[in-house]
PDB file of C-alpha atoms and ligand atoms in Angstrom:
ATOM      1  CA  UNK K  12      78.936  -8.913 -55.304  1.00 37.00           C
ATOM      2  CA  UNK K  13      82.129 -10.407 -55.620  1.00 37.00           C
ATOM      3  CA  UNK K  14      82.454 -13.417 -53.585  1.00 39.00           C
ATOM      4  CA  UNK K  15      82.156 -16.920 -53.551  1.00 41.00           C
ATOM      5  CA  UNK K  16      78.600 -18.099 -54.971  1.00 41.00           C
ATOM      6  CA  UNK K  17      80.380 -17.241 -58.535  1.00 41.00           C
ATOM      7  CA  UNK K  18      82.694 -19.956 -58.923  1.00 43.00           C
ATOM      8  CA  UNK K  19      80.702 -22.683 -57.938  1.00 45.00           C
ATOM      9  CA  UNK K  20      77.997 -21.164 -61.018  1.00 45.00           C
ATOM     10  CA  UNK K  21      80.509 -20.882 -63.126  1.00 44.00           C
ATOM     11  CA  UNK K  22      82.126 -24.319 -62.638  1.00 44.00           C
ATOM     12  CA  UNK K  23      78.630 -25.336 -63.067  1.00 54.00           C
ATOM     13  CA  UNK K  24      77.819 -23.345 -66.367  1.00 61.00           C
ATOM     14  CA  UNK K  25      78.401 -25.444 -69.905  1.00 76.00           C
ATOM     15  CA  UNK K  26      79.477 -22.196 -71.272  1.00 85.00           C
ATOM     16  CA  UNK K  27      83.589 -22.508 -72.070  1.00 88.00           C
ATOM     17  CA  UNK K  28      85.243 -20.072 -70.114  1.00 87.00           C
ATOM     18  CA  UNK K  29      85.901 -17.959 -73.301  1.00 88.00           C
ATOM     19  CA  UNK K  30      81.920 -17.389 -73.151  1.00 88.00           C
ATOM     20  CA  UNK K  31      81.140 -16.928 -70.128  1.00 87.00           C
ATOM     21  CA  UNK K  32      84.154 -14.049 -69.801  1.00 87.00           C
ATOM     22  CA  UNK K  33      82.272 -12.886 -73.151  1.00 88.00           C
ATOM     23  CA  UNK K  34      78.853 -12.727 -71.341  1.00 87.00           C
ATOM     24  CA  UNK K  35      80.557 -10.711 -68.337  1.00 85.00           C
ATOM     25  CA  UNK K  36      81.688  -7.822 -70.854  1.00 84.00           C
ATOM     26  CA  UNK K  37      78.492  -7.805 -72.740  1.00 84.00           C
ATOM     27  CA  UNK K  38      76.332  -7.681 -69.286  1.00 84.00           C
ATOM     28  CA  UNK K  39      79.045  -4.655 -68.330  1.00 80.00           C
ATOM     29  CA  UNK K  40      78.298  -3.097 -71.719  1.00 78.00           C
ATOM     30  CA  UNK K  41      74.811  -2.890 -70.989  1.00 79.00           C
ATOM     31  CA  UNK K  42      74.745  -1.307 -67.659  1.00 74.00           C
ATOM     32  CA  UNK K  43      74.823   2.608 -67.953  1.00 64.00           C
ATOM     33  CA  UNK K  44      78.024   4.073 -66.574  1.00 60.00           C
ATOM     34  CA  UNK K  45      75.729   5.461 -63.422  1.00 57.00           C
ATOM     35  CA  UNK K  46      75.070   1.609 -63.023  1.00 56.00           C
ATOM     36  CA  UNK K  47      78.494   0.788 -62.987  1.00 56.00           C
ATOM     37  CA  UNK K  48      79.537   3.336 -60.668  1.00 56.00           C
ATOM     38  CA  UNK K  49      77.159   2.571 -58.176  1.00 55.00           C
ATOM     39  CA  UNK K  50      76.334  -1.186 -58.044  1.00 57.00           C
ATOM     40  CA  UNK K  51      79.926  -2.397 -59.942  1.00 59.00           C
ATOM     41  CA  UNK K  52      83.029  -0.421 -58.395  1.00 53.00           C
ATOM     42  CA  UNK K  53      84.287  -3.773 -56.927  1.00 57.00           C
ATOM     43  CA  UNK K  54      84.261  -5.607 -60.159  1.00 69.00           C
ATOM     44  CA  UNK K  55      81.422  -7.703 -61.786  1.00 75.00           C
ATOM     45  CA  UNK K  56      82.022 -11.959 -61.573  1.00 83.00           C
ATOM     46  CA  UNK K  57      79.458 -14.124 -63.472  1.00 85.00           C
ATOM     47  CA  UNK K  58      78.437 -15.553 -59.670  1.00 86.00           C
ATOM     48  CA  UNK K  59      77.600 -11.572 -58.759  1.00 83.00           C
ATOM     49  CA  UNK K  60      75.420 -11.430 -62.034  1.00 84.00           C
ATOM     50  CA  UNK K  61      73.867 -14.492 -61.274  1.00 86.00           C
ATOM     51  CA  UNK K  62      72.939 -13.322 -57.970  1.00 84.00           C
ATOM     52  CA  UNK K  63      71.833  -9.901 -59.237  1.00 79.00           C
ATOM     53  CA  UNK K  64      69.017 -11.608 -61.880  1.00 86.00           C
ATOM     54  CA  UNK K  65      68.107 -14.794 -60.162  1.00 86.00           C
ATOM     55  CA  UNK K  66      68.899 -16.680 -64.167  1.00 88.00           C
ATOM     56  CA  UNK K  67      71.120 -19.438 -64.181  1.00 87.00           C
ATOM     57  CA  UNK K  68      73.539 -19.815 -67.204  1.00 88.00           C
ATOM     58  CA  UNK K  69      73.993 -23.251 -68.003  1.00 87.00           C
ATOM     59  CA  UNK K  70      73.336 -22.517 -72.022  1.00 88.00           C
ATOM     60  CA  UNK K  71      73.184 -19.733 -74.463  1.00 87.00           C
ATOM     61  CA  UNK K  72      69.662 -19.296 -73.794  1.00 90.00           C
ATOM     62  CA  UNK K  73      69.819 -18.748 -70.663  1.00 90.00           C
ATOM     63  CA  UNK K  74      72.848 -16.462 -71.104  1.00 89.00           C
ATOM     64  CA  UNK K  75      70.730 -14.555 -73.122  1.00 89.00           C
ATOM     65  CA  UNK K  76      67.568 -14.567 -70.940  1.00 90.00           C
ATOM     66  CA  UNK K  77      69.840 -13.304 -68.330  1.00 89.00           C
ATOM     67  CA  UNK K  78      71.296  -9.953 -70.546  1.00 89.00           C
ATOM     68  CA  UNK K  79      68.165  -9.263 -70.524  1.00 89.00           C
ATOM     69  CA  UNK K  80      67.266  -9.149 -67.095  1.00 89.00           C
ATOM     70  CA  UNK K  81      70.635  -6.911 -66.730  1.00 88.00           C
ATOM     71  CA  UNK K  82      69.350  -4.644 -69.454  1.00 89.00           C
ATOM     72  CA  UNK K  83      66.001  -4.603 -67.590  1.00 89.00           C
ATOM     73  CA  UNK K  84      67.804  -4.260 -64.138  1.00 88.00           C
ATOM     74  CA  UNK K  85      69.530  -1.188 -65.819  1.00 88.00           C
ATOM     75  CA  UNK K  86      66.272   0.867 -67.019  1.00 92.00           C
ATOM     76  CA  UNK K  87      65.028   0.453 -63.370  1.00 91.00           C
ATOM     77  CA  UNK K  88      68.659   1.828 -62.329  1.00 88.00           C
ATOM     78  CA  UNK K  89      68.523   4.463 -64.292  1.00 92.00           C
ATOM     79  CA  UNK K  90      64.823   5.339 -63.719  1.00 93.00           C
ATOM     80  CA  UNK K  91      65.909   5.508 -59.928  1.00 92.00           C
ATOM     81  CA  UNK K  92      68.880   7.730 -60.606  1.00 91.00           C
ATOM     82  CA  UNK K  93      66.799  10.222 -63.322  1.00 94.00           C
ATOM     83  CA  UNK K  94      66.877  13.234 -62.333  1.00 95.00           C
ATOM     84  CA  UNK K  95      63.591  15.187 -63.403  1.00 96.00           C
ATOM     85  CA  UNK K  96      65.193  18.689 -62.268  1.00 97.00           C
ATOM     86  CA  UNK K  97      68.346  18.268 -64.160  1.00 96.00           C
ATOM     87  CA  UNK K  98      68.734  19.847 -67.642  1.00 97.00           C
ATOM     88  CA  UNK K  99      70.901  18.870 -70.234  1.00 97.00           C
ATOM     89  CA  UNK K 100      73.407  20.945 -71.624  1.00 97.00           C
ATOM     90  CA  UNK K 101      72.226  23.750 -74.220  1.00 98.00           C
ATOM     91  CA  UNK K 102      74.469  25.097 -77.144  1.00 98.00           C
ATOM     92  CA  UNK K 103      75.000  29.009 -78.872  1.00 98.00           C
ATOM     93  CA  UNK K 104      73.353  28.297 -82.111  1.00 98.00           C
ATOM     94  CA  UNK K 105      76.955  29.007 -84.009  1.00 98.00           C
ATOM     95  CA  UNK K 106      78.022  25.441 -82.433  1.00 98.00           C
ATOM     96  CA  UNK K 107      75.015  23.658 -84.439  1.00 98.00           C
ATOM     97  CA  UNK K 108      76.188  21.418 -86.914  1.00 98.00           C
ATOM     98  CA  UNK K 109      75.526  21.561 -90.340  1.00 98.00           C
ATOM     99  CA  UNK K 110      75.016  20.282 -92.513  1.00 97.00           C
ATOM    100  CA  UNK K 111      73.230  17.723 -89.192  1.00 98.00           C
ATOM    101  CA  UNK K 112      73.784  13.938 -89.656  1.00 98.00           C
ATOM    102  CA  UNK K 113      70.815  11.921 -91.094  1.00 98.00           C
ATOM    103  CA  UNK K 114      70.372   8.603 -89.645  1.00 98.00           C
ATOM    104  CA  UNK K 115      68.011   6.113 -89.593  1.00 98.00           C
ATOM    105  CA  UNK K 116      67.094   1.964 -90.210  1.00 98.00           C
ATOM    106  CA  UNK K 117      67.210   2.848 -94.228  1.00 98.00           C
ATOM    107  CA  UNK K 118      68.612   5.244 -96.039  1.00 98.00           C
ATOM    108  CA  UNK K 119      67.729   8.978 -96.457  1.00 98.00           C
ATOM    109  CA  UNK K 120      65.730   8.406 -99.916  1.00 98.00           C
ATOM    110  CA  UNK K 121      63.601   5.849 -98.284  1.00 98.00           C
ATOM    111  CA  UNK K 122      62.683   7.972 -95.264  1.00 98.00           C
ATOM    112  CA  UNK K 123      59.204   7.920 -95.112  1.00 98.00           C
ATOM    113  CA  UNK K 124      57.123  10.941 -96.901  1.00 98.00           C
ATOM    114  CA  UNK K 125      53.952  11.408 -94.855  1.00 98.00           C
ATOM    115  CA  UNK K 126      51.295  14.290 -96.636  1.00 98.00           C
ATOM    116  CA  UNK K 127      50.599  17.108 -94.065  1.00 98.00           C
ATOM    117  CA  UNK K 128      47.466  17.884 -95.299  1.00 96.00           C
ATOM    118  CA  UNK K 129      44.758  16.057 -93.701  1.00 94.00           C
ATOM    119  CA  UNK K 130      47.228  14.171 -91.482  1.00 98.00           C
ATOM    120  CA  UNK K 131      46.112  13.767 -88.383  1.00 98.00           C
ATOM    121  CA  UNK K 132      48.084  12.796 -84.903  1.00 98.00           C
ATOM    122  CA  UNK K 133      46.324   9.835 -83.287  1.00 98.00           C
ATOM    123  CA  UNK K 134      46.406   9.816 -79.199  1.00 98.00           C
ATOM    124  CA  UNK K 135      45.245   6.869 -77.133  1.00 97.00           C
ATOM    125  CA  UNK K 136      45.708   4.954 -74.243  1.00 98.00           C
ATOM    126  CA  UNK K 137      45.686   6.438 -70.353  1.00 98.00           C
ATOM    127  CA  UNK K 138      44.761   9.933 -71.550  1.00 98.00           C
ATOM    128  CA  UNK K 139      41.311  11.994 -70.412  1.00 98.00           C
ATOM    129  CA  UNK K 140      40.716  12.702 -74.124  1.00 94.00           C
ATOM    130  CA  UNK K 141      41.462  10.365 -76.746  1.00 91.00           C
ATOM    131  CA  UNK K 142      42.098  12.863 -79.354  1.00 90.00           C
ATOM    132  CA  UNK K 143      43.344  13.122 -82.602  1.00 97.00           C
ATOM    133  CA  UNK K 144      45.171  17.025 -83.346  1.00 98.00           C
ATOM    134  CA  UNK K 145      45.833  18.248 -87.194  1.00 98.00           C
ATOM    135  CA  UNK K 146      49.338  19.827 -87.383  1.00 98.00           C
ATOM    136  CA  UNK K 147      47.499  23.311 -87.625  1.00 98.00           C
ATOM    137  CA  UNK K 148      46.231  22.601 -83.832  1.00 98.00           C
ATOM    138  CA  UNK K 149      49.297  21.129 -82.724  1.00 98.00           C
ATOM    139  CA  UNK K 150      51.199  24.264 -84.481  1.00 98.00           C
ATOM    140  CA  UNK K 151      48.456  26.907 -82.347  1.00 98.00           C
ATOM    141  CA  UNK K 152      49.703  25.326 -79.391  1.00 98.00           C
ATOM    142  CA  UNK K 153      52.529  27.189 -77.023  1.00 98.00           C
ATOM    143  CA  UNK K 154      56.150  26.805 -78.658  1.00 98.00           C
ATOM    144  CA  UNK K 155      60.122  26.501 -77.403  1.00 98.00           C
ATOM    145  CA  UNK K 156      63.016  25.902 -78.866  1.00 98.00           C
ATOM    146  CA  UNK K 157      66.270  24.165 -78.054  1.00 98.00           C
ATOM    147  CA  UNK K 158      69.993  23.920 -79.041  1.00 98.00           C
ATOM    148  CA  UNK K 159      70.622  20.575 -77.677  1.00 98.00           C
ATOM    149  CA  UNK K 160      73.194  17.400 -78.653  1.00 97.00           C
ATOM    150  CA  UNK K 161      72.127  14.881 -80.008  1.00 97.00           C
ATOM    151  CA  UNK K 162      74.127  11.559 -79.359  1.00 96.00           C
ATOM    152  CA  UNK K 163      74.126   8.245 -81.560  1.00 94.00           C
ATOM    153  CA  UNK K 164      74.642   4.718 -79.749  1.00 89.00           C
ATOM    154  CA  UNK K 165      76.998   4.279 -83.195  1.00 90.00           C
ATOM    155  CA  UNK K 166      79.526   6.610 -82.025  1.00 90.00           C
ATOM    156  CA  UNK K 167      78.733  10.196 -83.487  1.00 94.00           C
ATOM    157  CA  UNK K 168      76.892  13.498 -82.088  1.00 96.00           C
ATOM    158  CA  UNK K 169      75.288  16.609 -83.500  1.00 98.00           C
ATOM    159  CA  UNK K 170      74.568  19.790 -82.345  1.00 98.00           C
ATOM    160  CA  UNK K 171      70.899  20.775 -83.783  1.00 98.00           C
ATOM    161  CA  UNK K 172      68.451  23.044 -83.103  1.00 98.00           C
ATOM    162  CA  UNK K 173      64.519  22.267 -82.377  1.00 99.00           C
ATOM    163  CA  UNK K 174      61.161  24.080 -81.863  1.00 98.00           C
ATOM    164  CA  UNK K 175      57.779  22.785 -81.097  1.00 98.00           C
ATOM    165  CA  UNK K 176      55.122  22.004 -78.132  1.00 98.00           C
ATOM    166  CA  UNK K 177      56.612  21.176 -74.665  1.00 98.00           C
ATOM    167  CA  UNK K 178      55.411  17.700 -74.373  1.00 99.00           C
ATOM    168  CA  UNK K 179      54.310  17.699 -70.587  1.00 98.00           C
ATOM    169  CA  UNK K 180      51.936  20.626 -71.780  1.00 98.00           C
ATOM    170  CA  UNK K 181      50.570  18.720 -74.304  1.00 98.00           C
ATOM    171  CA  UNK K 182      50.275  14.964 -72.096  1.00 98.00           C
ATOM    172  CA  UNK K 183      48.390  17.926 -69.559  1.00 98.00           C
ATOM    173  CA  UNK K 184      45.780  19.377 -72.909  1.00 98.00           C
ATOM    174  CA  UNK K 185      45.302  15.788 -72.900  1.00 98.00           C
ATOM    175  CA  UNK K 186      44.497  14.489 -69.551  1.00 98.00           C
ATOM    176  CA  UNK K 187      47.213  11.667 -69.665  1.00 98.00           C
ATOM    177  CA  UNK K 188      47.605   9.861 -66.735  1.00 98.00           C
ATOM    178  CA  UNK K 189      50.489  11.055 -64.607  1.00 98.00           C
ATOM    179  CA  UNK K 190      51.426   7.551 -62.373  1.00 98.00           C
ATOM    180  CA  UNK K 191      51.397   6.000 -66.005  1.00 98.00           C
ATOM    181  CA  UNK K 192      54.728   4.260 -66.591  1.00 98.00           C
ATOM    182  CA  UNK K 193      54.929   4.412 -70.151  1.00 98.00           C
ATOM    183  CA  UNK K 194      54.278   7.004 -73.246  1.00 98.00           C
ATOM    184  CA  UNK K 195      54.523   5.015 -76.528  1.00 98.00           C
ATOM    185  CA  UNK K 196      55.019   5.947 -80.100  1.00 99.00           C
ATOM    186  CA  UNK K 197      54.421   4.666 -83.431  1.00 98.00           C
ATOM    187  CA  UNK K 198      55.575   6.212 -86.453  1.00 98.00           C
ATOM    188  CA  UNK K 199      55.096   6.476 -89.969  1.00 98.00           C
ATOM    189  CA  UNK K 200      58.132   3.903 -91.110  1.00 98.00           C
ATOM    190  CA  UNK K 201      58.269   0.758 -89.069  1.00 97.00           C
ATOM    191  CA  UNK K 202      59.664   2.510 -86.199  1.00 98.00           C
ATOM    192  CA  UNK K 203      58.392   2.534 -82.713  1.00 98.00           C
ATOM    193  CA  UNK K 204      59.282   3.623 -79.196  1.00 98.00           C
ATOM    194  CA  UNK K 205      58.556   4.370 -75.521  1.00 98.00           C
ATOM    195  CA  UNK K 206      59.457   6.141 -72.880  1.00 98.00           C
ATOM    196  CA  UNK K 207      59.097   6.650 -69.012  1.00 98.00           C
ATOM    197  CA  UNK K 208      56.400   9.295 -67.991  1.00 98.00           C
ATOM    198  CA  UNK K 209      59.531  11.536 -65.985  1.00 98.00           C
ATOM    199  CA  UNK K 210      61.339  11.849 -68.754  1.00 98.00           C
ATOM    200  CA  UNK K 211      58.169  12.305 -70.746  1.00 98.00           C
ATOM    201  CA  UNK K 212      57.509  15.246 -68.642  1.00 98.00           C
ATOM    202  CA  UNK K 213      61.128  16.414 -68.398  1.00 98.00           C
ATOM    203  CA  UNK K 214      60.991  20.166 -69.448  1.00 98.00           C
ATOM    204  CA  UNK K 215      63.449  19.782 -72.664  1.00 98.00           C
ATOM    205  CA  UNK K 216      61.036  17.006 -73.699  1.00 98.00           C
ATOM    206  CA  UNK K 217      59.608  18.985 -76.567  1.00 98.00           C
ATOM    207  CA  UNK K 218      57.366  17.447 -79.741  1.00 99.00           C
ATOM    208  CA  UNK K 219      58.988  19.180 -82.406  1.00 98.00           C
ATOM    209  CA  UNK K 220      57.574  20.181 -85.777  1.00 98.00           C
ATOM    210  CA  UNK K 221      60.525  22.934 -86.341  1.00 98.00           C
ATOM    211  CA  UNK K 222      63.945  21.971 -87.496  1.00 98.00           C
ATOM    212  CA  UNK K 223      66.801  25.010 -87.652  1.00 98.00           C
ATOM    213  CA  UNK K 224      63.750  27.423 -87.672  1.00 98.00           C
ATOM    214  CA  UNK K 225      61.609  25.556 -91.029  1.00 98.00           C
ATOM    215  CA  UNK K 226      58.893  22.774 -90.712  1.00 98.00           C
ATOM    216  CA  UNK K 227      60.284  19.852 -89.948  1.00 98.00           C
ATOM    217  CA  UNK K 228      61.874  18.277 -92.840  1.00 98.00           C
ATOM    218  CA  UNK K 229      61.106  15.096 -93.738  1.00 98.00           C
ATOM    219  CA  UNK K 230      64.566  13.124 -93.564  1.00 98.00           C
ATOM    220  CA  UNK K 231      64.653  14.679 -89.530  1.00 98.00           C
ATOM    221  CA  UNK K 232      61.188  13.521 -88.947  1.00 98.00           C
ATOM    222  CA  UNK K 233      58.439  15.080 -90.436  1.00 98.00           C
ATOM    223  CA  UNK K 234      55.162  15.791 -89.525  1.00 98.00           C
ATOM    224  CA  UNK K 235      56.831  15.491 -85.807  1.00 99.00           C
ATOM    225  CA  UNK K 236      59.638  14.095 -83.561  1.00 99.00           C
ATOM    226  CA  UNK K 237      59.795  13.951 -80.023  1.00 99.00           C
ATOM    227  CA  UNK K 238      63.222  15.202 -78.800  1.00 98.00           C
ATOM    228  CA  UNK K 239      64.771  14.200 -75.299  1.00 98.00           C
ATOM    229  CA  UNK K 240      68.232  15.815 -75.409  1.00 98.00           C
ATOM    230  CA  UNK K 241      68.333  13.281 -72.166  1.00 97.00           C
ATOM    231  CA  UNK K 242      67.886  10.525 -74.245  1.00 97.00           C
ATOM    232  CA  UNK K 243      70.314   9.019 -76.649  1.00 96.00           C
ATOM    233  CA  UNK K 244      69.307   8.992 -80.327  1.00 97.00           C
ATOM    234  CA  UNK K 245      67.207   5.788 -80.912  1.00 97.00           C
ATOM    235  CA  UNK K 246      64.639   7.187 -77.911  1.00 98.00           C
ATOM    236  CA  UNK K 247      64.050   9.944 -80.039  1.00 98.00           C
ATOM    237  CA  UNK K 248      61.258   8.810 -82.642  1.00 99.00           C
ATOM    238  CA  UNK K 249      60.861  10.443 -85.872  1.00 99.00           C
ATOM    239  CA  UNK K 250      57.742  10.796 -87.638  1.00 98.00           C
ATOM    240  CA  UNK K 251      55.432  10.095 -85.174  1.00 99.00           C
ATOM    241  CA  UNK K 252      51.600   9.103 -86.537  1.00 98.00           C
ATOM    242  CA  UNK K 253      50.088   7.885 -82.753  1.00 98.00           C
ATOM    243  CA  UNK K 254      51.043   8.488 -79.265  1.00 98.00           C
ATOM    244  CA  UNK K 255      49.769   6.340 -76.515  1.00 98.00           C
ATOM    245  CA  UNK K 256      50.288   6.366 -72.953  1.00 98.00           C
ATOM    246  CA  UNK K 257      49.986   3.231 -70.862  1.00 98.00           C
ATOM    247  CA  UNK K 258      51.337   0.964 -67.956  1.00 98.00           C
ATOM    248  CA  UNK K 259      52.415  -1.929 -70.379  1.00 98.00           C
ATOM    249  CA  UNK K 260      55.803  -2.258 -71.473  1.00 97.00           C
ATOM    250  CA  UNK K 261      56.070  -1.725 -75.524  1.00 98.00           C
ATOM    251  CA  UNK K 262      59.406  -1.738 -75.564  1.00 97.00           C
ATOM    252  CA  UNK K 263      61.100  -0.779 -78.746  1.00 97.00           C
ATOM    253  CA  UNK K 264      62.674  -1.218 -82.527  1.00 97.00           C
ATOM    254  CA  UNK K 265      65.868  -1.222 -81.390  1.00 96.00           C
ATOM    255  CA  UNK K 266      65.291  -1.765 -77.697  1.00 93.00           C
ATOM    256  CA  UNK K 267      63.419  -5.084 -78.658  1.00 92.00           C
ATOM    257  CA  UNK K 268      66.681  -6.330 -80.163  1.00 90.00           C
ATOM    258  CA  UNK K 269      68.507  -5.803 -76.904  1.00 85.00           C
ATOM    259  CA  UNK K 270      69.344  -1.995 -76.908  1.00 90.00           C
ATOM    260  CA  UNK K 271      69.034  -0.964 -73.923  1.00 91.00           C
ATOM    261  CA  UNK K 272      65.596   0.204 -72.645  1.00 95.00           C
ATOM    262  CA  UNK K 273      65.642   3.667 -71.143  1.00 96.00           C
ATOM    263  CA  UNK K 274      68.858   4.971 -73.156  1.00 95.00           C
ATOM    264  CA  UNK K 275      69.678   7.963 -71.122  1.00 93.00           C
ATOM    265  CA  UNK K 276      72.262   9.705 -72.664  1.00 90.00           C
TER     266      UNK K 276
HETATM  267  N1  MTE J 306      60.920   6.442 -87.326  1.00 51.20           N
HETATM  268  C1  MTE J 306      61.874   6.711 -86.572  1.00 51.20           C
HETATM  269  N2  MTE J 306      62.694   6.783 -86.176  1.00 51.20           N
HETATM  270  C2  MTE J 306      63.902   7.223 -85.359  1.00 51.20           C
HETATM  271  C3  MTE J 306      64.814   6.460 -86.504  1.00 51.20           C
HETATM  272  C4  MTE J 306      64.282   5.564 -86.953  1.00 51.20           C
HETATM  273  O1  MTE J 306      64.876   4.888 -88.435  1.00 51.20           O
HETATM  274  N3  MTE J 306      63.118   5.760 -87.932  1.00 51.20           N
HETATM  275  N4  MTE J 306      66.033   5.995 -86.142  1.00 51.20           N
HETATM  276  C5  MTE J 306      66.659   6.460 -84.610  1.00 51.20           C
HETATM  277  C6  MTE J 306      67.951   6.897 -84.142  1.00 51.20           C
HETATM  278  S1  MTE J 306      68.858   5.544 -84.551  1.00 51.20           S
HETATM  279  C7  MTE J 306      68.682   8.144 -84.537  1.00 51.20           C
HETATM  280  S2  MTE J 306      70.006   8.530 -84.142  1.00 51.20           S
HETATM  281  C8  MTE J 306      67.917   9.750 -84.886  1.00 51.20           C
HETATM  282  C9  MTE J 306      68.256  10.187 -86.045  1.00 51.20           C
HETATM  283  O2  MTE J 306      67.849  11.583 -85.970  1.00 51.20           O
HETATM  284  P1  MTE J 306      68.026  12.963 -86.988  1.00 51.20           P
HETATM  285  O3  MTE J 306      67.978  11.883 -88.543  1.00 51.20           O
HETATM  286  O4  MTE J 306      67.406  13.842 -86.997  1.00 51.20           O
HETATM  287  O5  MTE J 306      69.532  13.030 -86.916  1.00 51.20           O
HETATM  288  O6  MTE J 306      66.363   8.962 -85.104  1.00 51.20           O
HETATM  289  C10 MTE J 306      65.731   8.083 -84.640  1.00 51.20           C
HETATM  290  N5  MTE J 306      63.964   7.860 -84.373  1.00 51.20           N
HETATM  291 MO1   MO J 307      70.999   6.410 -83.414  1.00 51.20          MO
END
């Protein structure tokens, strides 16, 4: 990937040498560590990026497009490398971070207030049973608990304790198509995200109704949050009101603004 085509492509580009360096730096940042190790051990050049993505970089629009392609390439690589049997670390209760941090695209006071009475989770898409689920019905399913580390791309991490329904068991109950590519989530705020089916079915992926032994509080995502210790914080939707199974790429709130879609931690 460090071979000749790079120089000629770079020479054709209208981007200044500074912009070209910036582009390579951004593309590098978009590639998660495993992808970096495997593909970029020998360095990454603008020419290499152009070959990888099949994009030209004659102007900044094309450069943007190239970065998007790099990010989707990164998604694919993370998908290939994802080991469904590998567990994220768990921790003793003494290591729980207190108070556990709140984070959202707004302040804590603006967190949505969902009324649990009369609340129904909507389920749709490629499922055998397009149903609605009350919180009582969800609470009556077999529950599990986990103490895991939440990692936010903004540069903090914290250990928390979540309880709820193993998501694979829930997907089986609704008869979700196991061969479908995505599970998408719509939230009570304007948030939305989507995940790959392999992560959806991972043993530690939990549809949480509880935090630290209590009903999931408003700030941490009442009425429910999908907790995945194998994914970064922004992939863990709070205030879920609807989920759907699909083969059409649903994107996400931050993902559509340039965050990497797979978002493995
Ligand atoms: N509905 C919704 N879910 C969300 C967010 C949000 O703004 N709205 N922010 C995400 C981000 S970036 C993080 S780090 C975690 C924060 O979860 P916490 O408040 O439990 O720490 O929620 C994620 N899920
Ligand atoms: Mo985050």
